[in-house]
PDB file of C-alpha atoms in Angstrom:
ATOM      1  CA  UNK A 161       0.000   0.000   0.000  1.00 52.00           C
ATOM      2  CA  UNK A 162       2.988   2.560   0.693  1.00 55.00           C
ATOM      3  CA  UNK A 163       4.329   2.214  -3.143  1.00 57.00           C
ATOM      4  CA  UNK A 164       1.406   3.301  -4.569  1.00 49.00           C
ATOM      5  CA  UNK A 165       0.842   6.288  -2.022  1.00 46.00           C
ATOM      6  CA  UNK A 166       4.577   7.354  -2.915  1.00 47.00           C
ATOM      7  CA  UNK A 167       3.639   6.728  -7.059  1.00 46.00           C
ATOM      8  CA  UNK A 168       0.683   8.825  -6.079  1.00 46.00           C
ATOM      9  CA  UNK A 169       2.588  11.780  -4.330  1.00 47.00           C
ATOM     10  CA  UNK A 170       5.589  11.408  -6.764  1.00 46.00           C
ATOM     11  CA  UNK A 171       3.244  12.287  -9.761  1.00 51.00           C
ATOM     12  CA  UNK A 172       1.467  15.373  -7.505  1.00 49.00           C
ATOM     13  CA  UNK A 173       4.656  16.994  -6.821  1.00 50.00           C
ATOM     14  CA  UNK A 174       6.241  16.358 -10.101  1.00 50.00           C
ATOM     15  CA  UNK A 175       3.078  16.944 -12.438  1.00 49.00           C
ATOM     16  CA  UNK A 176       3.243  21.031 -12.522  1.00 50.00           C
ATOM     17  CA  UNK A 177       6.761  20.808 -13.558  1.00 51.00           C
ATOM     18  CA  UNK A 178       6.016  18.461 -16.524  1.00 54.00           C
ATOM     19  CA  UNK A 179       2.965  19.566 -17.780  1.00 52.00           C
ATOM     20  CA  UNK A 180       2.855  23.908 -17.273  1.00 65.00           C
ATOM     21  CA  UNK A 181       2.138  25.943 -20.430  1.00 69.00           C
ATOM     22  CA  UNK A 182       5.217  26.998 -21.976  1.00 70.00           C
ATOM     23  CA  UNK A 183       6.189  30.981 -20.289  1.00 84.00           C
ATOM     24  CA  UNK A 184       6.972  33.892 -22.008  1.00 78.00           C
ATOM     25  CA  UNK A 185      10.393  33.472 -21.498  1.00 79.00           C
ATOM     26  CA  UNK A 186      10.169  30.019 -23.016  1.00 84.00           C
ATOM     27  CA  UNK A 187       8.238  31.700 -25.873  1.00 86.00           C
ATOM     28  CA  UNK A 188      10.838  34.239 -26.255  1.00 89.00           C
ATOM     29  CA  UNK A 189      13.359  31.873 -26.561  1.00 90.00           C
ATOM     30  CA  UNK A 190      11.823  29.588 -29.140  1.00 91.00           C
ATOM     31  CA  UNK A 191      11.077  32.270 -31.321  1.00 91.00           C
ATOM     32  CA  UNK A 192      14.172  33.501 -31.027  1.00 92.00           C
ATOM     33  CA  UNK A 193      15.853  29.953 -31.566  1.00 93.00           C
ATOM     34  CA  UNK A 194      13.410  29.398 -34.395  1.00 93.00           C
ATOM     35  CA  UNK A 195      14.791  32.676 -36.471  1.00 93.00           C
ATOM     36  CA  UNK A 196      18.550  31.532 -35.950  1.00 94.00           C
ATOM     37  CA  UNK A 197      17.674  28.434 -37.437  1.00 95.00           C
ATOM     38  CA  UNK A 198      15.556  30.005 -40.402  1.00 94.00           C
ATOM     39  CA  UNK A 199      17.839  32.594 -41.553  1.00 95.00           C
ATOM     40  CA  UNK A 200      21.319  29.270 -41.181  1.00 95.00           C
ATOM     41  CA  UNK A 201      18.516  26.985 -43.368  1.00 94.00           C
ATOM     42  CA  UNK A 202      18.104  30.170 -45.745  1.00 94.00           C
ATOM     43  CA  UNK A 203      22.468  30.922 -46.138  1.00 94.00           C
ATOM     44  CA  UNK A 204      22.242  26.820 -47.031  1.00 93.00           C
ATOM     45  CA  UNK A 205      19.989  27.532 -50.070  1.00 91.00           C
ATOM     46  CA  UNK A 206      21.459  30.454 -51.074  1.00 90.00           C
ATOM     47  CA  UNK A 207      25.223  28.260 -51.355  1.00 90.00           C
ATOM     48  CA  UNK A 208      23.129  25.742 -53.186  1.00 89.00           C
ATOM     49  CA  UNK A 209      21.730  28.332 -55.564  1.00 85.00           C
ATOM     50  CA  UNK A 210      25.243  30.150 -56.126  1.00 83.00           C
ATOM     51  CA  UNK A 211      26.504  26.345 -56.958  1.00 82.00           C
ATOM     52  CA  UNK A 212      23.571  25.733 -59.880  1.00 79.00           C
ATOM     53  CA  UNK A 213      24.751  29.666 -61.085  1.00 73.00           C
ATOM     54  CA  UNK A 214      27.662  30.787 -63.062  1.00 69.00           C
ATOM     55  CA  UNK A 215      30.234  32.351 -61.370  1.00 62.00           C
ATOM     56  CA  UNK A 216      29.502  35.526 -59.599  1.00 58.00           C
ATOM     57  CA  UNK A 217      31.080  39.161 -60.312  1.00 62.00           C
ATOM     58  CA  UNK A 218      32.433  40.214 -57.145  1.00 70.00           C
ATOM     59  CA  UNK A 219      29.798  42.499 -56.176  1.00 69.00           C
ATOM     60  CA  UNK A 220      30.934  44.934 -52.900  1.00 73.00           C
ATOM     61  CA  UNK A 221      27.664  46.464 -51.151  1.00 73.00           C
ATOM     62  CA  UNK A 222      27.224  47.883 -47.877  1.00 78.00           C
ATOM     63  CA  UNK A 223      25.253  45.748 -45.631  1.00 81.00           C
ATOM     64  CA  UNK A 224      22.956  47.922 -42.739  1.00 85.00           C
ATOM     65  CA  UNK A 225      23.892  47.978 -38.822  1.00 86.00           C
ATOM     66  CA  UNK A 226      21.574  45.542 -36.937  1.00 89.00           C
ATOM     67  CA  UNK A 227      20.894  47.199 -34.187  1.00 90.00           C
ATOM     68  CA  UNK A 228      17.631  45.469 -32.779  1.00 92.00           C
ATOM     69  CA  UNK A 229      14.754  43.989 -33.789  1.00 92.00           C
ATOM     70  CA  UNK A 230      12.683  46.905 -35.071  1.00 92.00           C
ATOM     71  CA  UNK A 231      15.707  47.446 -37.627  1.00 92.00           C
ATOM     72  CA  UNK A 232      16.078  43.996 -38.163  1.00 94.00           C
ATOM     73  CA  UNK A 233      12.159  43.332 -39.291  1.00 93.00           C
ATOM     74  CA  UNK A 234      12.316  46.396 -41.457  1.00 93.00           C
ATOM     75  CA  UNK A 235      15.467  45.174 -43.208  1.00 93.00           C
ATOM     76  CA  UNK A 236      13.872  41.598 -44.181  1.00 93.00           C
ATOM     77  CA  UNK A 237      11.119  43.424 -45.271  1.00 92.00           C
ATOM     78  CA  UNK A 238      13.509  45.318 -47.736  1.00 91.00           C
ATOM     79  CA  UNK A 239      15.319  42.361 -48.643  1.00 92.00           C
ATOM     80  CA  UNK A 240      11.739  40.036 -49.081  1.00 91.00           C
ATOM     81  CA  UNK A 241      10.839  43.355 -51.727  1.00 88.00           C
ATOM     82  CA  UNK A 242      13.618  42.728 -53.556  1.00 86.00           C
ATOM     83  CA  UNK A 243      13.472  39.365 -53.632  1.00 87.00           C
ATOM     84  CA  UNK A 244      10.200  39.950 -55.027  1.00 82.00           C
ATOM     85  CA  UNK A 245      11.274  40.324 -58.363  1.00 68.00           C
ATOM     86  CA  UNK A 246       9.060  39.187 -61.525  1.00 61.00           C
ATOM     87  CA  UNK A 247      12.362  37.983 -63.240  1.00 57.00           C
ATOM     88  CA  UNK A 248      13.606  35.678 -60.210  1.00 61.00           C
ATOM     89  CA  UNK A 249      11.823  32.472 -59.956  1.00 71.00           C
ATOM     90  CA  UNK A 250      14.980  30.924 -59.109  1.00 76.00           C
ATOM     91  CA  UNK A 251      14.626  32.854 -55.462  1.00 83.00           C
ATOM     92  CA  UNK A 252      11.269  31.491 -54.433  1.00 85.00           C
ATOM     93  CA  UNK A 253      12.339  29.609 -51.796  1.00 89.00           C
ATOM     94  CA  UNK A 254      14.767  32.269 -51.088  1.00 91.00           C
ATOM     95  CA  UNK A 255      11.912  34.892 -50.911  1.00 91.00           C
ATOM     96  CA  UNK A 256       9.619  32.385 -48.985  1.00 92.00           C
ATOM     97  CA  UNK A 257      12.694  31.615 -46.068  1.00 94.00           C
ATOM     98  CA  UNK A 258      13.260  35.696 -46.014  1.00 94.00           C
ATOM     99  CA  UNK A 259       9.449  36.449 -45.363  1.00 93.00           C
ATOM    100  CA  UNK A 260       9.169  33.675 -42.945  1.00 94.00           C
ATOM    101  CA  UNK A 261      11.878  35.350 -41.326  1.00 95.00           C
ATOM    102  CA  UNK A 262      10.630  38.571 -41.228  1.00 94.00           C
ATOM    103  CA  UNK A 263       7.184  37.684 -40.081  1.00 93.00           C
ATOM    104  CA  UNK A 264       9.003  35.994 -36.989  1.00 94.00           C
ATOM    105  CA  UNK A 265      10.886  38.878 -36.101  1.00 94.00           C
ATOM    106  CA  UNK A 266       8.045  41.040 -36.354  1.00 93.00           C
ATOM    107  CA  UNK A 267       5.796  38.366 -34.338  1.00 92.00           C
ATOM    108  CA  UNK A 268       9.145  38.697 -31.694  1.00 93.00           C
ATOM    109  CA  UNK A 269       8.897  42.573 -31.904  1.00 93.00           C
ATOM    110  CA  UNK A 270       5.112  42.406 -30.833  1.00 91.00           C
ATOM    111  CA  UNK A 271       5.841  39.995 -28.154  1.00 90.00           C
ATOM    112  CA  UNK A 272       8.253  42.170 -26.525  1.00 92.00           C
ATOM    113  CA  UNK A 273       6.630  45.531 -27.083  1.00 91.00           C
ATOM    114  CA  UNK A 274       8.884  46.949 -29.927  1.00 91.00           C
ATOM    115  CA  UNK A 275       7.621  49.167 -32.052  1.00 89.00           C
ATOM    116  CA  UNK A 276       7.446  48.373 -35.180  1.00 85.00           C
ATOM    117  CA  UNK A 277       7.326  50.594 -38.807  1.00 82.00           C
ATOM    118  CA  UNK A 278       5.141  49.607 -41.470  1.00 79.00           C
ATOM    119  CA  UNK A 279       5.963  46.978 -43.788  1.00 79.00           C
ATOM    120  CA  UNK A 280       7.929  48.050 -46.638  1.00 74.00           C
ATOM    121  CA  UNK A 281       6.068  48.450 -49.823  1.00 75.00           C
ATOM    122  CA  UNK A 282       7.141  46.482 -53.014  1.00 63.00           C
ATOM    123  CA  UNK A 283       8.903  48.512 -55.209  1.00 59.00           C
ATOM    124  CA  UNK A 284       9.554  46.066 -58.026  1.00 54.00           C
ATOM    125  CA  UNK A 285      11.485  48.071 -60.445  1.00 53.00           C
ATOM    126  CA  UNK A 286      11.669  46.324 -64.112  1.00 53.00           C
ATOM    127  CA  UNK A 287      15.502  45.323 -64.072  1.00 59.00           C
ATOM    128  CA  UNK A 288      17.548  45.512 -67.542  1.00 57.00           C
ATOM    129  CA  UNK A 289      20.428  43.036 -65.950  1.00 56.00           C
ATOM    130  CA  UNK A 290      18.655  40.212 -64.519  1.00 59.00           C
ATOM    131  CA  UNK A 291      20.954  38.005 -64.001  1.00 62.00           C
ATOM    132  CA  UNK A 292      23.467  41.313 -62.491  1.00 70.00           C
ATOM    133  CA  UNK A 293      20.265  41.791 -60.044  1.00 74.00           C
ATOM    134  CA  UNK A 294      20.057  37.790 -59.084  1.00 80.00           C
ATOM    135  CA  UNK A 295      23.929  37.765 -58.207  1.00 80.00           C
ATOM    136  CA  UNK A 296      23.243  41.532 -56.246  1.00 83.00           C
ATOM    137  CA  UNK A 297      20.068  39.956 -54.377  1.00 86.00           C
ATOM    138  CA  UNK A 298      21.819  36.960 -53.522  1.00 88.00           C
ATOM    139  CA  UNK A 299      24.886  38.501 -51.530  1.00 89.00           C
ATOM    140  CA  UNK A 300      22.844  40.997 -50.279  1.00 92.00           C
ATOM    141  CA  UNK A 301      20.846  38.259 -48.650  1.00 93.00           C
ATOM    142  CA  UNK A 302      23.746  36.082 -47.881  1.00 92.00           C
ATOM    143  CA  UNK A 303      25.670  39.222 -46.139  1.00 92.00           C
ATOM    144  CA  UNK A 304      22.439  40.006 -43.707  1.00 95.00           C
ATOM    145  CA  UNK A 305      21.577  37.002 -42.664  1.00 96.00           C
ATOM    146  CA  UNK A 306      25.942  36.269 -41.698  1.00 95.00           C
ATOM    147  CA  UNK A 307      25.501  39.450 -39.959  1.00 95.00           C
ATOM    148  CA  UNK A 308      22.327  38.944 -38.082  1.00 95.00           C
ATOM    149  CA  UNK A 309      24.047  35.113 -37.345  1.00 95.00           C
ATOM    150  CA  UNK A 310      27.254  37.501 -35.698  1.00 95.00           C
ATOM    151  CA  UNK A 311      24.665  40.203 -33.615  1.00 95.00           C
ATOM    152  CA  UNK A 312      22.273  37.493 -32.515  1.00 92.00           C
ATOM    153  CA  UNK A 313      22.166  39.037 -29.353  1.00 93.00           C
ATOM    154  CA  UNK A 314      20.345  41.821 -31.228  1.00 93.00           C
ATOM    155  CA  UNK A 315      17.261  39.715 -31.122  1.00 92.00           C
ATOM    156  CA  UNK A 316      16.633  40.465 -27.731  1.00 91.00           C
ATOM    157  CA  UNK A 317      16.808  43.924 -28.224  1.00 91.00           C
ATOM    158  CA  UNK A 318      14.338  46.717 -29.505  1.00 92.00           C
TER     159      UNK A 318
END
């Protein structure tokens, strides 16, 4: 009779700990975890892309500060606009990783009462070098996302 008392008081005391709801904290830290993961996933297709392409020019570009999240959602939303391109089927999943991303860090942003601009609009420009603007969009991409990789502490930041 005392072994299934103790099974009984074992699984009282130890129940809470197993079965709370995650906490904001938790959340946080998912989300955040979640993001890292995305934007690693999203360099791995772009190096598989670059492989199927000719070689690149060496394109130089400045790549902006990431300075918190607010910056950091606006920027995807740049990059997911250019991405956005009617002559650059080739960066679907590309496009579809970057506004993944952004709608995470945004989701992050609310969660943690940042405030947050306005989406960017979609300015897609018709482009006379296609294959110039693929190479352009592609490091541009690559160089954000090995930034925001460096400054993830930046997540947790407004």
């Amino acid at each position: 009779m005392q072994i299934p008392l103790a099974l009984l008081y074992v699984s009282f005391v130890a129940a809470p700990g197993c079965s709370s709801l995650p906490t904001r904290g938790d959340s946080i830290r998912n989300t955040i975890n979640s993001i890292i993961n995305i934007a690693q996933i999203t360099l791995v297709h772009i190096k598989k892309l670059k492989t199927k392409l000719l070689v690149a020019p060496q394109i130089e570009f400045s790549t902006p500060s990431i300075v918190g999240l607010t910056s950091i959602s606006h920027d995807l939303g740049l990059l997911d606009n250019e991405l956005q391109s009617p002559s650059s089927e080739l960066l679907s999943q590309i496009q579809a990783d970057v506004s993944s991303l952004e709608g995470r860090v945004r989701s992050l942003a609310l969660t943690v009462d940042c405030p947050i601009q306005a989406r960017p609009r979609g300015e897609t420009g018709d482009n006379m070098f296609p294959d110039s603007h693929l190479h352009l969009i592609l490091a541009k991409v690559q160089g954000y996302l090995d930034k925001l990789l460096l400054n993830k502490d930046k997540l947790k930041v407004c």
